[in-house]
PDB file of C-alpha atoms in Angstrom:
ATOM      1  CA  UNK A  27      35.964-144.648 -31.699  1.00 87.00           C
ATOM      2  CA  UNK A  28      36.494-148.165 -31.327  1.00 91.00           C
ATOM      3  CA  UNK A  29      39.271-148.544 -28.791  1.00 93.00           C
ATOM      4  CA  UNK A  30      39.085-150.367 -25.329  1.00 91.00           C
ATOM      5  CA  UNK A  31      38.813-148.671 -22.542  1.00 85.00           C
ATOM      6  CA  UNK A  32      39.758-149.958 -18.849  1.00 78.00           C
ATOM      7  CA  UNK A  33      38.209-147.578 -16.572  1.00 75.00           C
ATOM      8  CA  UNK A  34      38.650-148.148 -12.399  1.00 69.00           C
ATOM      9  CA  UNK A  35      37.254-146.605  -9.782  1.00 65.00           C
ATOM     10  CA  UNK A  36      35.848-145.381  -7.357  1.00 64.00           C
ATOM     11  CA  UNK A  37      38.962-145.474  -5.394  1.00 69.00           C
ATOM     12  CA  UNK A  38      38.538-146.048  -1.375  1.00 77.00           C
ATOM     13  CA  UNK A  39      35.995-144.222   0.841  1.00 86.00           C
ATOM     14  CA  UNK A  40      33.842-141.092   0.609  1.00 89.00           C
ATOM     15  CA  UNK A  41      32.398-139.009   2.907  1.00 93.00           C
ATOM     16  CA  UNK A  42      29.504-141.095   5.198  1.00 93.00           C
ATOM     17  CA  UNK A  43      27.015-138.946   6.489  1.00 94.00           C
ATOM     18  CA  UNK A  44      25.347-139.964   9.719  1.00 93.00           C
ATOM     19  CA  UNK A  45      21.768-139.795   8.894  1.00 93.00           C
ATOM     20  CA  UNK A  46      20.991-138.295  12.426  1.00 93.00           C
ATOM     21  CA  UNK A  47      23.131-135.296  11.384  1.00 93.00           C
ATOM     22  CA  UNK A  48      21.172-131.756  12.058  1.00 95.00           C
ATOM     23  CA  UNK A  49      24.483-129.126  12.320  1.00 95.00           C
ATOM     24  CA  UNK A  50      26.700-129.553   9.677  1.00 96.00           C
ATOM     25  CA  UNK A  51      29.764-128.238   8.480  1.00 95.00           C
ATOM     26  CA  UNK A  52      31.923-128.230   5.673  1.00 96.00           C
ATOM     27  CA  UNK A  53      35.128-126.538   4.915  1.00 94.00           C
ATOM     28  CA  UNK A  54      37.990-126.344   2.332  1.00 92.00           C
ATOM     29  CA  UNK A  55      40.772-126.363   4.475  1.00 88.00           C
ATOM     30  CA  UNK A  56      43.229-125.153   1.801  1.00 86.00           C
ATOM     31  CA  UNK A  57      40.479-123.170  -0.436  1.00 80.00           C
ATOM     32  CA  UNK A  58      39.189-125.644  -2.405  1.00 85.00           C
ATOM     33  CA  UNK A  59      35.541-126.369  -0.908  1.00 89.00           C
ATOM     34  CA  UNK A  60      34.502-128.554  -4.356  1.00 90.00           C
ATOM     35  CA  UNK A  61      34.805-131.969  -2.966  1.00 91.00           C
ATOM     36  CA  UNK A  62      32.648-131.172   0.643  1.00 94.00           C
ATOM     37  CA  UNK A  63      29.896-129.362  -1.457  1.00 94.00           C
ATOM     38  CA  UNK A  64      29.182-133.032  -2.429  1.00 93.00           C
ATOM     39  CA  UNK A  65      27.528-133.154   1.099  1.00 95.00           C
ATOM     40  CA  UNK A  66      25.245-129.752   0.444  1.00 94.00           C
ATOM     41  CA  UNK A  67      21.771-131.533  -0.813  1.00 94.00           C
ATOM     42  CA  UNK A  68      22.283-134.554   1.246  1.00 96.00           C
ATOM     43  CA  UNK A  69      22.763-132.772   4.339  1.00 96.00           C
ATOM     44  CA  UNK A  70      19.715-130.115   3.210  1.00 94.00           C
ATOM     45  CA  UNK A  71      17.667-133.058   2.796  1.00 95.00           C
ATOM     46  CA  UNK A  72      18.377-134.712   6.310  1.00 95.00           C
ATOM     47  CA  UNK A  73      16.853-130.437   7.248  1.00 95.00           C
ATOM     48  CA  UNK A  74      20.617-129.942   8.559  1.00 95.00           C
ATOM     49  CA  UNK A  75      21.610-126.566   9.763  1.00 95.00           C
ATOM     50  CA  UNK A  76      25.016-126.214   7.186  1.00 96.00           C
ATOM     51  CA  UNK A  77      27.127-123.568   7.310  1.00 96.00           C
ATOM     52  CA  UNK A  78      30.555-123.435   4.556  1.00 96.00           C
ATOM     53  CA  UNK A  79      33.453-122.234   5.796  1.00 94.00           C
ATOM     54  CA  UNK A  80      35.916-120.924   2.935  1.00 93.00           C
ATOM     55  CA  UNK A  81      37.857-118.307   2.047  1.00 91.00           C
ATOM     56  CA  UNK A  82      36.765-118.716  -2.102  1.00 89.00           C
ATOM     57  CA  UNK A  83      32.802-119.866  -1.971  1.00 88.00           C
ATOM     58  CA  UNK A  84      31.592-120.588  -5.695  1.00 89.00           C
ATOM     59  CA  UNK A  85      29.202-118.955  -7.037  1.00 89.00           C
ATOM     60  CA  UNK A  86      25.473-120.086  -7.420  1.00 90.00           C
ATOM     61  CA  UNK A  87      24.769-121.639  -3.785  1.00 90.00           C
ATOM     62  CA  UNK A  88      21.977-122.096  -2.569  1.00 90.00           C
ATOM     63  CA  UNK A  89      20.336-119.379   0.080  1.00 88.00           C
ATOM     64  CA  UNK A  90      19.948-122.477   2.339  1.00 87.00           C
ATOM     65  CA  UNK A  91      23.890-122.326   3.034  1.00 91.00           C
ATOM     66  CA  UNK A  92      25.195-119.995   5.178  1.00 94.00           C
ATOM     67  CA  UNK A  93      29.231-119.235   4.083  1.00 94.00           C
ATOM     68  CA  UNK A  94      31.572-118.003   6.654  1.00 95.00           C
ATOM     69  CA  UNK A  95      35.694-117.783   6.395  1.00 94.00           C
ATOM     70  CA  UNK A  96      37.823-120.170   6.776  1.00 90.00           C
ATOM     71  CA  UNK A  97      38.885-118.317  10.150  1.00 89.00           C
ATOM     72  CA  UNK A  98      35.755-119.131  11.860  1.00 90.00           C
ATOM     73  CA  UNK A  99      36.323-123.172  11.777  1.00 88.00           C
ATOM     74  CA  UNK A 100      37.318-122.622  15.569  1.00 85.00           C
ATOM     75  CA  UNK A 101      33.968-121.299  16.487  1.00 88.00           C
ATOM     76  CA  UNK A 102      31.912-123.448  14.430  1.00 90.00           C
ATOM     77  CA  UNK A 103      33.642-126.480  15.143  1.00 87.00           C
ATOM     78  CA  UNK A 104      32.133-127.014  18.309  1.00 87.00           C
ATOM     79  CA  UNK A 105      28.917-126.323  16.530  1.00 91.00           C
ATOM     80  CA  UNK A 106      28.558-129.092  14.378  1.00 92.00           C
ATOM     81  CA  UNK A 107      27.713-132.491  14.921  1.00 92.00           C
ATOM     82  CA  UNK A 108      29.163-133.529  11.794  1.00 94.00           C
ATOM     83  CA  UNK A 109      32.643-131.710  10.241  1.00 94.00           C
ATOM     84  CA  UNK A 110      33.880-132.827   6.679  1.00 95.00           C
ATOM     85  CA  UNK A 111      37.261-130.853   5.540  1.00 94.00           C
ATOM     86  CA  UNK A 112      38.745-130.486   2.548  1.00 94.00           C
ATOM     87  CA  UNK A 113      42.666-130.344   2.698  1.00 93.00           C
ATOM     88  CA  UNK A 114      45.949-131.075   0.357  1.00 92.00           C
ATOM     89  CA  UNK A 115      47.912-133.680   1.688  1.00 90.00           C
ATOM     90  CA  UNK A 116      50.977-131.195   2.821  1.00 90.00           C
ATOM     91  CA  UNK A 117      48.383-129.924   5.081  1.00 89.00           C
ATOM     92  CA  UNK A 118      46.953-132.277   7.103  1.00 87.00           C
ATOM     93  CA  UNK A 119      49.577-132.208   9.986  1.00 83.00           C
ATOM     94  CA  UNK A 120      48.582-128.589  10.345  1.00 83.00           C
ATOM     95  CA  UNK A 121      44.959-129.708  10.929  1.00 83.00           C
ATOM     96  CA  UNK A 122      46.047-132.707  12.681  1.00 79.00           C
ATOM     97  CA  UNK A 123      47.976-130.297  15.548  1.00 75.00           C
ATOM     98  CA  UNK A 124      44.381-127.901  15.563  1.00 76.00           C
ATOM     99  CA  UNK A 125      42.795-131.060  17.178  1.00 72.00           C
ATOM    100  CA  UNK A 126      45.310-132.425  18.696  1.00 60.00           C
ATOM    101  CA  UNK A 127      47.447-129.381  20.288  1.00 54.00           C
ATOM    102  CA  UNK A 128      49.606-131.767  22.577  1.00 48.00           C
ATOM    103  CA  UNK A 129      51.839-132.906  19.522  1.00 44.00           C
ATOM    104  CA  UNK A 130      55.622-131.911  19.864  1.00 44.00           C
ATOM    105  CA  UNK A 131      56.134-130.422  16.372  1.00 44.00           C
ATOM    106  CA  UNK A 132      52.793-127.747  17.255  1.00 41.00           C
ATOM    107  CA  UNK A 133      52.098-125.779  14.369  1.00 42.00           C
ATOM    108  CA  UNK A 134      48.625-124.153  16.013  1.00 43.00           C
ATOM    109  CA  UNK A 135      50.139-121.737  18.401  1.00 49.00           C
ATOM    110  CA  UNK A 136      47.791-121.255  21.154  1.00 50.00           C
ATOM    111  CA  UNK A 137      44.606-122.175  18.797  1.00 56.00           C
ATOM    112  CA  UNK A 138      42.805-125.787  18.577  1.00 53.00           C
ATOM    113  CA  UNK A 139      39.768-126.552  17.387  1.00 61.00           C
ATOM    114  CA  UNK A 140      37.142-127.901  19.775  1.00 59.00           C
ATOM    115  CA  UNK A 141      34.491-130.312  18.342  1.00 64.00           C
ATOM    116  CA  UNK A 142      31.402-131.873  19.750  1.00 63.00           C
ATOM    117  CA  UNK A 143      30.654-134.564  16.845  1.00 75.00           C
ATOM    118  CA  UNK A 144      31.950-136.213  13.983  1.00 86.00           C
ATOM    119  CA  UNK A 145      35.194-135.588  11.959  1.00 89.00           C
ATOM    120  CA  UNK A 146      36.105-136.545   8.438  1.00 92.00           C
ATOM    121  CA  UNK A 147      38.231-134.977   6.230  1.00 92.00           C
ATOM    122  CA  UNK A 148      39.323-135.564   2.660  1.00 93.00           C
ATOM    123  CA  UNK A 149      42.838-136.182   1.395  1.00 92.00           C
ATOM    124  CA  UNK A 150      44.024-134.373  -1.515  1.00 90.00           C
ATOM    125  CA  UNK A 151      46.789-136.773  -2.681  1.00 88.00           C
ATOM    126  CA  UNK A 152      48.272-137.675  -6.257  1.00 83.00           C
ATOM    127  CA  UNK A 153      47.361-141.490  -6.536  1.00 78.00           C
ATOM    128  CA  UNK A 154      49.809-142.531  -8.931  1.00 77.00           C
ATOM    129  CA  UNK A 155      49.231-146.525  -9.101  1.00 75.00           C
ATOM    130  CA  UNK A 156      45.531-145.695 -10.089  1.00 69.00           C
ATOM    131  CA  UNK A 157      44.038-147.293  -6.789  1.00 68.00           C
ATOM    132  CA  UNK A 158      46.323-150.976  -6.473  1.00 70.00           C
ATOM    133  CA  UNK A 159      47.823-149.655  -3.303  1.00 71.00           C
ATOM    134  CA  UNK A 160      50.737-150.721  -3.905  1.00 73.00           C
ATOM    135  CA  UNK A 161      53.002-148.046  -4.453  1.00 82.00           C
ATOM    136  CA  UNK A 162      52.813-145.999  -1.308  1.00 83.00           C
ATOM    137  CA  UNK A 163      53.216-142.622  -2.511  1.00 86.00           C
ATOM    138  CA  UNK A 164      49.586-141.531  -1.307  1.00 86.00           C
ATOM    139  CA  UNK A 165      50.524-142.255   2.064  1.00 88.00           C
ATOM    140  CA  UNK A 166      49.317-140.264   4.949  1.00 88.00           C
ATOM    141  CA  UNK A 167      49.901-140.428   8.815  1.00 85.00           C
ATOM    142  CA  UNK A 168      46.876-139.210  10.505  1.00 82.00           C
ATOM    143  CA  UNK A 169      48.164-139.098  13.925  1.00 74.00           C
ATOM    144  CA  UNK A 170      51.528-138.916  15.827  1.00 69.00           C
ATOM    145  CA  UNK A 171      53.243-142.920  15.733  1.00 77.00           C
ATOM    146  CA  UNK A 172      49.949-144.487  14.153  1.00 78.00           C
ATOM    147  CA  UNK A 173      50.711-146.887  11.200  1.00 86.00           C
ATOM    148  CA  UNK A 174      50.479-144.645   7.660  1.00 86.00           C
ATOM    149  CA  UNK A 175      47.232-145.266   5.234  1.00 88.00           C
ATOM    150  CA  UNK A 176      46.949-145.144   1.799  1.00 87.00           C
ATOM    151  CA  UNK A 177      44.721-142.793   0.330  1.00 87.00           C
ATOM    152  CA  UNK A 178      43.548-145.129  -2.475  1.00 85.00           C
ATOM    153  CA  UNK A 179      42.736-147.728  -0.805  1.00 85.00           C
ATOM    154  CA  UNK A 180      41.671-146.712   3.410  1.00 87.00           C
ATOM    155  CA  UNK A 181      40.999-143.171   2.275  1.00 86.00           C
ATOM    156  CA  UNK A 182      40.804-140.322   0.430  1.00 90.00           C
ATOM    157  CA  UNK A 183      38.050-139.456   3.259  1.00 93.00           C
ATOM    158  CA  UNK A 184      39.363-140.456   6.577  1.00 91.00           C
ATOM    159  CA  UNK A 185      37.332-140.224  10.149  1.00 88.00           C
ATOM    160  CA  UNK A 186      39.490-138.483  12.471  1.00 81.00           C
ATOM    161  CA  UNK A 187      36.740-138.949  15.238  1.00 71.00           C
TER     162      UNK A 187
END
């Protein structure tokens, strides 16, 4: 009681969206599925189709939601008009290759993910400078030779289309 606080945030850019959504889907890319579920009432009020894809679903969602595993992202990828992904940092090149198979260092090994709308995913990243981007150590490259962001400050949510 008493002290000071100096409190900052939020850092860079959520999730946006589009209001014309109507087949949603959200997926924890590395099990976590906490950040997307953000999405779940806006995209239920917009009378979206949404459908969860994870491995660990929480409990206590809502009948609405229709949960499938994480293994079906390449079927209902092409689905959705709107994808948001959850994913750790370490991971994203891994997702990176599922859409875009032609890289040289291919981790997807015959499988890509084919999508007909919209593609943002969130960036799991320690952001060590609290937000004044100017450390660099939330870095991430989103595609092969493109110029690295920073997590605080362009991301954590990125469009990748």
């Amino acid at each position: 009681p008493g002290a000071d606080l100096q409190l900052r945030g939020p850092l860079g850019h959520g999730f946006n969206l589009p209001g014309t959504a109507r087949r949603v889907a959200l997926a924890g890319f590395d099990g976590s599925c906490a950040r997307v579920l953000a999405l779940l009432e806006p995209a239920l009020a917009l009378r979206a189709g949404v459908v969860l894809l994870t491995d660990q679903p929480p409990d206590g969602l809502p009948a609405a939601l229709e949960i499938l595993p994480l293994a079906a992202l390449f079927e209902t990828a092409p689905w959705a008009d709107y994808l948001a992904v959850e994913l750790r940092r370490e991971s994203l090149p891994e997702f990176v290759d599922l859409l875009l198979p032609n890289r040289k260092d291919s981790y997807a090994q015959g499988k890509t993910i084919s999508t007909s709308g919209r593609v943002q995913v969130l960036v799991d990243t320690p952001v060590p400078c609290g937000g004044l981007a100017e450390c660099g150590a939330c870095s991430v490259s989103l595609r092969p030779n493109a110029q690295p962001l920073l997590a605080c400050k362009d991301g954590p949510v990125f469009d990748l289309y």
